Short mmCIF file of C-alpha atoms in Angstrom, two decimals:
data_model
loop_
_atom_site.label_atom_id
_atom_site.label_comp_id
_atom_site.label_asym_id
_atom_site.label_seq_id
_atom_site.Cartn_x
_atom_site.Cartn_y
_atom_site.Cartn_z
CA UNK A 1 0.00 0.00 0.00
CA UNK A 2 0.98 3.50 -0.78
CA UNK A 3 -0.07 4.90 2.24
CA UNK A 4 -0.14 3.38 5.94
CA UNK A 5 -2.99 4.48 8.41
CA UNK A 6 -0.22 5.95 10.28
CA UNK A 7 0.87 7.67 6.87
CA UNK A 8 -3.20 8.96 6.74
CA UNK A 9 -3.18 10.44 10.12
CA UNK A 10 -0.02 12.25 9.99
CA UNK A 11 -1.51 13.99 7.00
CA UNK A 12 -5.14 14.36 7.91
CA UNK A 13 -4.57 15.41 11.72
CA UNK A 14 -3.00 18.76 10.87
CA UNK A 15 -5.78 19.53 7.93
CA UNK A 16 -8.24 18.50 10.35
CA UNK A 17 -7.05 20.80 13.39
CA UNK A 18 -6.37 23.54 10.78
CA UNK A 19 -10.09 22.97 9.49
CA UNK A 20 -11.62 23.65 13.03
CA UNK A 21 -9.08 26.39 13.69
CA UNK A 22 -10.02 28.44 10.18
CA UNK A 23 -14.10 27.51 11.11
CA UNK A 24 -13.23 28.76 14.80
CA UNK A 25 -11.61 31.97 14.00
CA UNK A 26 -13.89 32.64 11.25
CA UNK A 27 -16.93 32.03 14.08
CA UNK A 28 -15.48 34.71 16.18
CA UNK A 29 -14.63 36.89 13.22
CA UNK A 30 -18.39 36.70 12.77
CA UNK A 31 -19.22 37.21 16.66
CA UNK A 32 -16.13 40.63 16.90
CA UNK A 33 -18.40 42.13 13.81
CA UNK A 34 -21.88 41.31 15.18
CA UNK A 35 -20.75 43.63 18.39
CA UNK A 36 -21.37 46.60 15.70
CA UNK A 37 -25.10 45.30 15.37
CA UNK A 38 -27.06 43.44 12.12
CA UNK A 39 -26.30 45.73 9.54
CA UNK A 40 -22.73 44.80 10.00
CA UNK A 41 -22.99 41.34 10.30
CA UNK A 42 -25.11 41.09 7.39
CA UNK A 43 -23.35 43.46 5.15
CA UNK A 44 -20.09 40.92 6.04
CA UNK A 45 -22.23 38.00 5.03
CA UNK A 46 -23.44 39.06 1.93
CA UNK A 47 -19.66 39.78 0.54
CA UNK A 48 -18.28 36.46 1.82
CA UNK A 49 -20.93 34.75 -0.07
CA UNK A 50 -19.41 36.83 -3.34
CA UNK A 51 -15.87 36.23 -2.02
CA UNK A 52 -16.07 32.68 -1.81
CA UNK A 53 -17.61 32.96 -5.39
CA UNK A 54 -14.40 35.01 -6.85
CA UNK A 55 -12.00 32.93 -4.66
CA UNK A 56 -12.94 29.76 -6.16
CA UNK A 57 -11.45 30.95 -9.39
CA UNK A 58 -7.87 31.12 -8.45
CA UNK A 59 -8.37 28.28 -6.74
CA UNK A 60 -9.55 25.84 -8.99
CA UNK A 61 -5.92 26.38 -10.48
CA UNK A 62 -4.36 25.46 -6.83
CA UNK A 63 -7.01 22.20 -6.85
CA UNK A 64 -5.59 21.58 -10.17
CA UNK A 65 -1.92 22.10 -9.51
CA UNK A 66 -2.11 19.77 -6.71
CA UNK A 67 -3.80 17.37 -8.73
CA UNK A 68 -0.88 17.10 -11.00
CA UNK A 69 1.64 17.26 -8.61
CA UNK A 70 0.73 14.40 -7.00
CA UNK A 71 -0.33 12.66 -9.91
CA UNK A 72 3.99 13.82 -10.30
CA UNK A 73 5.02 12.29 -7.01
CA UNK A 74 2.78 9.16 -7.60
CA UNK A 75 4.71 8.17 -10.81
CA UNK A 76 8.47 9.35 -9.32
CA UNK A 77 8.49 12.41 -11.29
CA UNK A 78 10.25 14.51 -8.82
CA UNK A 79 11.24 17.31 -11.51
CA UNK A 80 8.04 17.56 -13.12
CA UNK A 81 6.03 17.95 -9.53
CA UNK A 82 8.83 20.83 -8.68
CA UNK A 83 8.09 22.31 -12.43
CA UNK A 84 4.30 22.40 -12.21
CA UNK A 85 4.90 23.66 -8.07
CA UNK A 86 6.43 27.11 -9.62
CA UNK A 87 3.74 27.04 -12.31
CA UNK A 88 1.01 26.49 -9.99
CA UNK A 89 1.93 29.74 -8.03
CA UNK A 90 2.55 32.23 -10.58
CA UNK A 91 -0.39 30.86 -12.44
CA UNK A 92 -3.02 31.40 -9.51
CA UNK A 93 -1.33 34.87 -8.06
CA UNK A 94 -1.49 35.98 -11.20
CA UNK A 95 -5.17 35.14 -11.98
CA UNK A 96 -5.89 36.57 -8.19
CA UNK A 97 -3.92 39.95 -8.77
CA UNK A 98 -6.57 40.38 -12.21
CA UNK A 99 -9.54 39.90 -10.11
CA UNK A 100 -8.50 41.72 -7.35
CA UNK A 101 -8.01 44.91 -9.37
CA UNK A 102 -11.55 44.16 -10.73
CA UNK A 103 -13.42 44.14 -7.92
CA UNK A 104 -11.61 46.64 -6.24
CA UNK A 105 -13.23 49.44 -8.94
CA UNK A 106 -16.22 47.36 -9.77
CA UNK A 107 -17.53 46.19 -6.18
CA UNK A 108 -20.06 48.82 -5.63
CA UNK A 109 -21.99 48.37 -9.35
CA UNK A 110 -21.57 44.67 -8.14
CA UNK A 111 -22.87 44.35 -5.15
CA UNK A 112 -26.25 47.32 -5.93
CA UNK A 113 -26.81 44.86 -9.02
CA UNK A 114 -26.31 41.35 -6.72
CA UNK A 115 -28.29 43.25 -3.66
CA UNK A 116 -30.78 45.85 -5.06
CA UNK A 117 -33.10 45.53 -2.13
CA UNK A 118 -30.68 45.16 0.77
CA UNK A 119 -30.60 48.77 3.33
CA UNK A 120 -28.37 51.02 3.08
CA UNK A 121 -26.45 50.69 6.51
CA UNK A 122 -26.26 47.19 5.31
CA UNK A 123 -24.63 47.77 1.63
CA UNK A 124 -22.39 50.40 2.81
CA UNK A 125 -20.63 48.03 5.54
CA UNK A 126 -20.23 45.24 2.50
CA UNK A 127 -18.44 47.57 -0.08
CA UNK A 128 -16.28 48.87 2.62
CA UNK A 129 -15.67 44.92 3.89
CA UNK A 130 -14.99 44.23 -0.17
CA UNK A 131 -12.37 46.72 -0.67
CA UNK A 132 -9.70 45.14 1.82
CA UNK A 133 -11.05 41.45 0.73
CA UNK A 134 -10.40 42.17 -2.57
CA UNK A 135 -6.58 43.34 -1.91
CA UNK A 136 -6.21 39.95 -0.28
CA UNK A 137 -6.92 37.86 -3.23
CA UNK A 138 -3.49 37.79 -4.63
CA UNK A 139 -2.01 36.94 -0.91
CA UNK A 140 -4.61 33.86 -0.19
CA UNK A 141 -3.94 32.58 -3.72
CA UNK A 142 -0.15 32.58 -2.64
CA UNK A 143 -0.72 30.61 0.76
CA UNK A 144 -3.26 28.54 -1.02
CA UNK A 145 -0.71 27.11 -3.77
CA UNK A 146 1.95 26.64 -0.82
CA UNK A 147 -0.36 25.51 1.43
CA UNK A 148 -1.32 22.84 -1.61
CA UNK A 149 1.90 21.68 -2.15
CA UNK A 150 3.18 20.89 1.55
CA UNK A 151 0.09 18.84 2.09
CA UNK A 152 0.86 16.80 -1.49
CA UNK A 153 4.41 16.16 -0.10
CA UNK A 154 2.61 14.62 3.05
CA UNK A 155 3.34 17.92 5.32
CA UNK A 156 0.63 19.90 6.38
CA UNK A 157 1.87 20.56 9.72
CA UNK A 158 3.69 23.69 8.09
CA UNK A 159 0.29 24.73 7.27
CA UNK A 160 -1.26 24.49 10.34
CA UNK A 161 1.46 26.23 12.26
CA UNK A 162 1.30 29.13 9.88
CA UNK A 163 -2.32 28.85 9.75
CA UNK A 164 -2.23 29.06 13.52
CA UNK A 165 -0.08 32.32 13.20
CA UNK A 166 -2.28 34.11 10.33
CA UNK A 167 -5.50 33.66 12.66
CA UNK A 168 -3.89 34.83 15.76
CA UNK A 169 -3.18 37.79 13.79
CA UNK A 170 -7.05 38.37 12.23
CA UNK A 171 -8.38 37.92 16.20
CA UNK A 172 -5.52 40.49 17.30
CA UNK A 173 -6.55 42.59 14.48
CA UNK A 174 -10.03 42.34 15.01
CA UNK A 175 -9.70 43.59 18.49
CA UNK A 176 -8.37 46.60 17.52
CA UNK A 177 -9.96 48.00 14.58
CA UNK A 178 -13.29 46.67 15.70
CA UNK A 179 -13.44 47.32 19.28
CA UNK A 180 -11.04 50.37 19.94
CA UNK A 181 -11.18 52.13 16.42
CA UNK A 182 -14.97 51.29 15.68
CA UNK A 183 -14.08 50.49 12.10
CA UNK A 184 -16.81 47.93 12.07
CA UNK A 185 -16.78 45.93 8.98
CA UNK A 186 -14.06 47.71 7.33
CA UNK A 187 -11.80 46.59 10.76
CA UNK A 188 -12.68 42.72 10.28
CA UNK A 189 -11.51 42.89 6.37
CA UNK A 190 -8.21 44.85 7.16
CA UNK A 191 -7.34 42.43 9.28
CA UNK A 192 -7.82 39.65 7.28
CA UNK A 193 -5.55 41.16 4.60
CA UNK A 194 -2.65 41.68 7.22
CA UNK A 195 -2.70 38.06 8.51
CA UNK A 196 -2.85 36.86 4.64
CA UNK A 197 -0.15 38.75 3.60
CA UNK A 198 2.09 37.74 6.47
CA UNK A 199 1.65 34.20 6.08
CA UNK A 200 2.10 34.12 2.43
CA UNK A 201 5.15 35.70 2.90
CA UNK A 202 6.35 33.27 5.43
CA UNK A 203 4.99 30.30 3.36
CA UNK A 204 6.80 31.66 -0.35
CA UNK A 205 9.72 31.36 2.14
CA UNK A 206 9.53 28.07 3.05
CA UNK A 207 8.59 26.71 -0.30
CA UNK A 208 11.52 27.54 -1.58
CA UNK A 209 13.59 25.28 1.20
CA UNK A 210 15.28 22.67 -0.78
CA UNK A 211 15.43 19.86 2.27
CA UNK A 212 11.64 19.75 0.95
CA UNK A 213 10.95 17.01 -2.01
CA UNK A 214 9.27 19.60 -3.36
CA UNK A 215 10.68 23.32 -3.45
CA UNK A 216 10.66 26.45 -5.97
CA UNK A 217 14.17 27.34 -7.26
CA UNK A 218 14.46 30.78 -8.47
CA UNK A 219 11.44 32.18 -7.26
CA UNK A 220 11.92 35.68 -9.36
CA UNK A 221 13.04 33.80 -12.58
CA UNK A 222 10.03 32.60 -14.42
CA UNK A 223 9.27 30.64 -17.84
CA UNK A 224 5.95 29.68 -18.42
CA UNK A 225 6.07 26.21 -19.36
CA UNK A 226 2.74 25.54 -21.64
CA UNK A 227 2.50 21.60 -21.32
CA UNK A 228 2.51 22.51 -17.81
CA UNK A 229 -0.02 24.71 -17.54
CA UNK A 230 -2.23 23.30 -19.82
CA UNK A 231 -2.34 20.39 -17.56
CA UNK A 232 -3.15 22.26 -14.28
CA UNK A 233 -6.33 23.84 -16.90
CA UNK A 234 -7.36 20.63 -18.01
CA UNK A 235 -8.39 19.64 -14.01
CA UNK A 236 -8.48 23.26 -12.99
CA UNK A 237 -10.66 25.27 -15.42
CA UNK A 238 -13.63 22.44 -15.13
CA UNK A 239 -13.09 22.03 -11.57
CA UNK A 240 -13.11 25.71 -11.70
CA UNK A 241 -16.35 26.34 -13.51
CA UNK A 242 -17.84 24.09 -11.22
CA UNK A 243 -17.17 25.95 -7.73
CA UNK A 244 -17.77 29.19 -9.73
CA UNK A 245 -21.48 28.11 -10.65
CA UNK A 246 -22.17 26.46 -7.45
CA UNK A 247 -21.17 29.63 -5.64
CA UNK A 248 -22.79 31.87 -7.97
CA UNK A 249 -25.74 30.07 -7.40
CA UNK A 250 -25.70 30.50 -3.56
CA UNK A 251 -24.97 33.74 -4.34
CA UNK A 252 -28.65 34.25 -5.93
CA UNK A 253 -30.02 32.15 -3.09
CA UNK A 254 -28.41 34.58 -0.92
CA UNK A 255 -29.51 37.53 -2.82
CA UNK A 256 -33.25 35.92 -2.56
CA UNK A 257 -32.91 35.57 1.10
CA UNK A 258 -31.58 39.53 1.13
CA UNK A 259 -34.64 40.79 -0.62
CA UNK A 260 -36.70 39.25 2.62
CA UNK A 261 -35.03 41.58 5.24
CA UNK A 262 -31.93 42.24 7.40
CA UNK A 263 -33.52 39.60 10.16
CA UNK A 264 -33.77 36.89 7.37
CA UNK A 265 -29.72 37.73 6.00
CA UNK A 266 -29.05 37.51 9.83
CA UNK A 267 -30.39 34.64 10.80
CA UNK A 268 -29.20 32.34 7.32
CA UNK A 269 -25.63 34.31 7.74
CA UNK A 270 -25.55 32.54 11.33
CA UNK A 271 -26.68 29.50 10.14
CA UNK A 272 -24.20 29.28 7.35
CA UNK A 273 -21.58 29.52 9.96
CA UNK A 274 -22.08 26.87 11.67
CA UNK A 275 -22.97 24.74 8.63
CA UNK A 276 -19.67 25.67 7.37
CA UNK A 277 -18.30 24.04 10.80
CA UNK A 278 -20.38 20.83 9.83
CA UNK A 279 -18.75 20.47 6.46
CA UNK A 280 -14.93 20.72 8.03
CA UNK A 281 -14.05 16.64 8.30
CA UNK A 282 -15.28 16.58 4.54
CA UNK A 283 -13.04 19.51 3.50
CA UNK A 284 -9.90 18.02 5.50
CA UNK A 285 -10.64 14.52 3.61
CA UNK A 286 -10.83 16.19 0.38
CA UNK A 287 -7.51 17.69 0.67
CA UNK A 288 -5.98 14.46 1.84
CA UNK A 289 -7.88 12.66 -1.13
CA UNK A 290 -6.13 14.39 -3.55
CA UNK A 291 -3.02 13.86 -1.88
CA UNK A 292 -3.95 10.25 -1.61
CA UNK A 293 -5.93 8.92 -4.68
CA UNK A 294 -3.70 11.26 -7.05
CA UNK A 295 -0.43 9.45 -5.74
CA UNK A 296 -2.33 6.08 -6.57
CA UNK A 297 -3.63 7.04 -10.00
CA UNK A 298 0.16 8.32 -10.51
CA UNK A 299 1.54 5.05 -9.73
CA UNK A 300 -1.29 3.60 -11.78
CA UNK A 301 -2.65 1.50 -8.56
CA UNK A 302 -6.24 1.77 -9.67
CA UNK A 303 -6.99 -1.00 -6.50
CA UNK A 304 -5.58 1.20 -3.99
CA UNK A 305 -7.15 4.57 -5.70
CA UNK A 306 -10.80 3.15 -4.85
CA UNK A 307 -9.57 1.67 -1.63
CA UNK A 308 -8.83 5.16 -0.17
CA UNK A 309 -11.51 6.89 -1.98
CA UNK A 310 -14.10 4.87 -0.34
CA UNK A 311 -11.82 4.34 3.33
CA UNK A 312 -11.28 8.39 3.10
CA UNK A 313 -15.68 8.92 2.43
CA UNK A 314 -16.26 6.70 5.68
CA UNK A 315 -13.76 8.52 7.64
CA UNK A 316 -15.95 11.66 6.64
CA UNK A 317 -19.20 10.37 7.39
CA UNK A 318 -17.85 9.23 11.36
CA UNK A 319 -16.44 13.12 11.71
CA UNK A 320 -19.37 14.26 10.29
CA UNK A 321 -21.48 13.12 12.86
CA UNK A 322 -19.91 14.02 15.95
CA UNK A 323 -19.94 17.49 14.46
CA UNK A 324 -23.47 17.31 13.54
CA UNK A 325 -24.00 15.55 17.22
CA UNK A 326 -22.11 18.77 18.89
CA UNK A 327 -23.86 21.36 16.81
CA UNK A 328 -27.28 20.22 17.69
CA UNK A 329 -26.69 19.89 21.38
CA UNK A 330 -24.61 23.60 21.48
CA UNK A 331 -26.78 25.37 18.66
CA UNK A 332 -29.01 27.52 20.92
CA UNK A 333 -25.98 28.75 23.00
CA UNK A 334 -23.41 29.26 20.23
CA UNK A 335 -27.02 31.18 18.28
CA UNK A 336 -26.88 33.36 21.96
CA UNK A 337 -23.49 34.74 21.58
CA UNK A 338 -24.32 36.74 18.14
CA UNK A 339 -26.84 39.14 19.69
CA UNK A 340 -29.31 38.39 16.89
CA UNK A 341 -33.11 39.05 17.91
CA UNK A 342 -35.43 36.80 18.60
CA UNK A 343 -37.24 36.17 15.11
CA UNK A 344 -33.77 35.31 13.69
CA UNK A 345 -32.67 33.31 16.43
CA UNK A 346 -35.31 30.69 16.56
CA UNK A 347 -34.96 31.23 12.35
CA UNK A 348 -31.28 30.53 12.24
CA UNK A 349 -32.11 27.48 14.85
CA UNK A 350 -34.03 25.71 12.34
CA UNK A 351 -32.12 26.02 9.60
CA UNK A 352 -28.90 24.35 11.76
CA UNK A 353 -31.04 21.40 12.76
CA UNK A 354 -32.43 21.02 9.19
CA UNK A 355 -29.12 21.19 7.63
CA UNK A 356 -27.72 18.75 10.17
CA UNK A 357 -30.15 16.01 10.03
CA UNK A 358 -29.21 15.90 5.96
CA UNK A 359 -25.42 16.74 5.71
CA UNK A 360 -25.08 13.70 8.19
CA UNK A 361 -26.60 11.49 5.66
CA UNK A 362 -26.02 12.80 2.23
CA UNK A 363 -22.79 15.35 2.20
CA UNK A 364 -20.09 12.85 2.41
CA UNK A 365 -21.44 10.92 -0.67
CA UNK A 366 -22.44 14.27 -2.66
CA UNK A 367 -18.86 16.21 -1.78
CA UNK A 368 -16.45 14.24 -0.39
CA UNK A 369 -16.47 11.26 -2.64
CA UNK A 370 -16.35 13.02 -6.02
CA UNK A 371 -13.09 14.89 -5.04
CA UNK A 372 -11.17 11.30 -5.68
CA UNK A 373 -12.95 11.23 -9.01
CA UNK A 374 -10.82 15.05 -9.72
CA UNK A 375 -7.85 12.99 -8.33
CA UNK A 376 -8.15 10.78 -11.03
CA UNK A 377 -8.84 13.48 -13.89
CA UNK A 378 -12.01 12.86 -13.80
CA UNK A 379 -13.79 16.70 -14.00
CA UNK A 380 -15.69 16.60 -16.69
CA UNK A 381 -18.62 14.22 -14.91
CA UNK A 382 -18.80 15.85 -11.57
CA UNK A 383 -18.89 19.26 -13.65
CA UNK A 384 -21.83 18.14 -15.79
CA UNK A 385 -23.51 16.59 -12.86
CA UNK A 386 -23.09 19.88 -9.99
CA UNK A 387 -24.30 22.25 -12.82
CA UNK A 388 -27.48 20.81 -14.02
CA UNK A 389 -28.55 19.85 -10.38
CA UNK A 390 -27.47 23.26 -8.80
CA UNK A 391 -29.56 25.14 -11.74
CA UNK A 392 -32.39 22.57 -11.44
CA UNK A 393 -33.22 22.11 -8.35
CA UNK A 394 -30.89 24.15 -5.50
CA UNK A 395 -31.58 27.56 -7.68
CA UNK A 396 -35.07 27.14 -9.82
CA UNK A 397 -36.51 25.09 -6.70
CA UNK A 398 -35.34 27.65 -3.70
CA UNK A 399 -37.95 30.40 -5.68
CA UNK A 400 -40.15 27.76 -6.05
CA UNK A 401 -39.97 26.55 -1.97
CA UNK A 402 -39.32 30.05 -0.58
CA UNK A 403 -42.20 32.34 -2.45
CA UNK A 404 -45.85 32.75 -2.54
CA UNK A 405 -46.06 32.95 -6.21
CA UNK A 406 -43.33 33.11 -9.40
CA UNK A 407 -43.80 35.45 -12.17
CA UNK A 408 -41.91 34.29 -15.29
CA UNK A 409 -42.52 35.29 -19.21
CA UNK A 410 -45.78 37.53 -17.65
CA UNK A 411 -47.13 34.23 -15.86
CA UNK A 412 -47.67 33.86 -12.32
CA UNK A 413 -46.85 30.42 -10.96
CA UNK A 414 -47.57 29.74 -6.89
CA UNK A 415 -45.02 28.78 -4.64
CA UNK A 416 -44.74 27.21 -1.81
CA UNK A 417 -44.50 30.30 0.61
CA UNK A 418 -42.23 28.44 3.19
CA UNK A 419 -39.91 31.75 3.39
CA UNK A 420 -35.74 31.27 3.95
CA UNK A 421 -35.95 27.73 4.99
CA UNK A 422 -37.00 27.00 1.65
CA UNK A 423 -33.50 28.09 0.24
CA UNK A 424 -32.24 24.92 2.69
CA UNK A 425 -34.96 22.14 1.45
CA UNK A 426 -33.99 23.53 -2.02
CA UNK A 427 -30.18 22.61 -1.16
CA UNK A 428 -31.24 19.21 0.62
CA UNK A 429 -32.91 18.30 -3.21
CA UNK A 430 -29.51 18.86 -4.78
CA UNK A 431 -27.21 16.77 -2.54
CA UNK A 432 -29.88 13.69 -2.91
CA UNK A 433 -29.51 13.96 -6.85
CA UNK A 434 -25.46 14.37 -6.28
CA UNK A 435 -25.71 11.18 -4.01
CA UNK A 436 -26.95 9.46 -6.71
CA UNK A 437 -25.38 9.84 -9.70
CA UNK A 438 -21.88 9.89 -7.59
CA UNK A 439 -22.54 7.11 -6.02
CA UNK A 440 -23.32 5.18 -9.40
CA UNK A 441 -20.19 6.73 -10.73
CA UNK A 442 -18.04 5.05 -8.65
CA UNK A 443 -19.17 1.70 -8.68
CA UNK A 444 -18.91 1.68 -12.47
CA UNK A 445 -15.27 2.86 -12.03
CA UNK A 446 -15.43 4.83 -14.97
CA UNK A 447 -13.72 7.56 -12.96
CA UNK A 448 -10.39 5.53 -12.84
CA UNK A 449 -9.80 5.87 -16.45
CA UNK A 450 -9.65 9.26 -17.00
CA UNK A 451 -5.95 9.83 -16.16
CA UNK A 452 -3.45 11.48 -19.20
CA UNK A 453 0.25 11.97 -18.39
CA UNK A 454 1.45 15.48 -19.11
CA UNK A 455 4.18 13.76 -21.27
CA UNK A 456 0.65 12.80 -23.22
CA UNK A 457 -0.10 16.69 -23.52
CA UNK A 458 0.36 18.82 -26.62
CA UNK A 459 2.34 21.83 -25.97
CA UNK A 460 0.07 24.89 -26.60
#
């Protein structure tokens, strides 16, 4: 076997402590904003949900980078994985510097076309939280592709210490620009861009260690290498399209939910949290998957590739439900601490023990699993399938769930009236078609032959 259960932990305890450290800090980055009352905390929530949209972009190329490199490392290619390592990061800083310089001038027509009907207390603490966001693109696309490439050599302890480091920073920074200087929402984002840039910095530094198997030589001297980066697009740009979509479709959930008033963007912006908290064992076992199953379909151990996808899904689905057990036992009092009012409370409760009950049966299946088919190359499936069932039924079904009546083409068509919590049995509907097809997917095993070497690539 290519990997021991010792070999497993070593990797996975780091992403998973890292996981509940990022979810942590980002709770209490929540809580330090909600001190300057609901227009803060929901002006906050309504850019993250664009952020994460914009984000995903660089770092499909980082998914796909690591992809390849340990595809690299799987079939003893140490000089191609340390070729496509300095491709990776000029390739997604790069890509983050464009976008940053595009939202930083277009963020206001964004967000009045995204949120037309939000207040205005509300909108002007989100463009002021999107300006500072925005500068931090090209520093988290930087610690991303690092971050990536210490976990495919087996090492994410490096990550987690500077992880550790770059949140002890935002908290420290919250304090003061939140508390002392009242800076509100702008405070929270300024901080976030200091601890990103610090611990990109100290991560570009320690890439470029050669003790490492992988390290980048001559950071300032760079050649794009075509083959290269055409295979990084070939997983990334699907892979890419995929996250983009999925989050641009939360984003017009979210912008639904925003047209139904600050106490609704409250209450789902609380909620999200601590889902976010419930998905962190899958998003520590789909970084080790690609560590893991890419390695195998490297060293062309198809056996051992479907071994550890479906070893790595179970793992998932027994952290998954402690969380789940936790959050449903502590979800009143962690609701408590973020001064919401009543009416979004006992909203915000609901949609945690809603979303619990079906991420503990269904996420594992509809997110963790199809990560080892992107191991194996395999994009093109899980792109086809994520975008027809988050247009279908998580977007076209959360009007249908959450309104009293639809108009479309000059027709009015009745809903269901059941308000926000509708966005969440819209969600629910996706993940059961995911489970599906995913699950058929890999019993077929047509994901395991997928797999092209770059020396198989035509130079662009």
């Amino acid at each position: 076997m290519l990997f021991s259960k010792r070999d497993l932990f070593r990797i996975a305890i780091p992403l998973i402590l890292q996981q509940i450290l990022t979810v942590t800090v980002g709770m209490v980055d929540t809580m330090m904003v909600s001190s300057a009352g609901e227009a803060a905390v929901s002006g906050v929530s309504l850019v993250n949900t664009v952020d994460t949209m914009l984000v995903m972009v660089f770092t499909a190329l980082v998914n796909g980078g690591s992809v390849v490199v340990s595809q690299a490392l799987g079939s003893k290619d140490i000089s191609l994985a340390r070729s496509t390592a300095k491709q990776l990061v000029y390739s997604a800083v790069g890509v983050a510097a464009a976008l940053a310089v595009l939202v930083v001038f277009l963020r206001a027509p964004l967000l009045n076309l995204l949120y037309p009907q939000v207040e205005a207390d509300v909108m002007s603490s989100a463009k002021s939280y999107m300006l500072y966001v925005a500068m931090s693109f090209p520093f988290l696309a930087l610690s991303g592709s690092c971050s990536s490439l210490f976990r495919v050599m087996g090492n994410s302890a490096i990550s987690l210490a500077v992880s550790i480091l770059m949140n002890l920073i935002n908290v420290t920074g919250n304090a003061i620009l939140i508390f002392h200087f009242k800076m509100g929402a702008a405070g929270a984002a300024i901080a976030t861009l200091i601890s990103r840039a610090v611990g990109s910095t100290i991560e570009l530094m320690l890439i470029q260690n050669k003790k490492h198997p992988i390290y980048i030589e001559n950071i300032f001297h760079y050649q794009p290498n075509f083959k290269i980066i055409k295979a990084i697009l070939r997983i990334g740009v699907p892979n890419g399209i995929e996250s983009g979509m999925f989050n641009f479709g939360k984003l017009l959930t979210q912008s639904l939910i925003s047209s139904m008033g600050t106490a609704s963007i409250a209450a789902n912006a609380v909620a999200n949290t601590l889902a976010t908290f419930q998905y962190m064992p899958g998003n520590a076992t789909g970084s080790l998957m690609i560590t893991v199953v890419g390695r195998c379909i490297g060293a062309q151990e198809k056996k051992q590739a479907t071994y550890y996808a479906r070893l790595l899904t179970g793992a998932t689905y027994v952290c998954l439900w402690v969380v789940v057990l936790c959050t449903i036992l502590f979800s009143r009092q962690i609701i408590g601490i973020y001064n919401l009012s009543p009416d979004s409370a006992n909203l915000s409760h609901q949609m945690i023990l809603y979303h619990a009950i079906c991420a503990a049966v269904l996420w594992p299946v509809a997110f963790t699993l199809p990560t080892s088919f992107r191991a194996a190359s395999d994009v093109r499936f899980t792109l086809k399938v994520s975008l027809f069932s988050m247009w279908t039924f998580r977007v076209a079904l959360s009007y249908v769930f959450c309104l009293e009546s639809i108009s479309i083409l000059g027709l009015t068509v009745p809903g269901l009236g059941m308000g926000p919590i509708g966005v969440w049995v819209a969600m629910s509907v996706d993940w059961v078609f995911r489970t599906t097809l995913f699950l058929i997917r890999h019993f077929n095993g047509k994901w395991l032959t997928k797999y092209r070497a770059i020396s198989e690539e035509k130079s662009a």
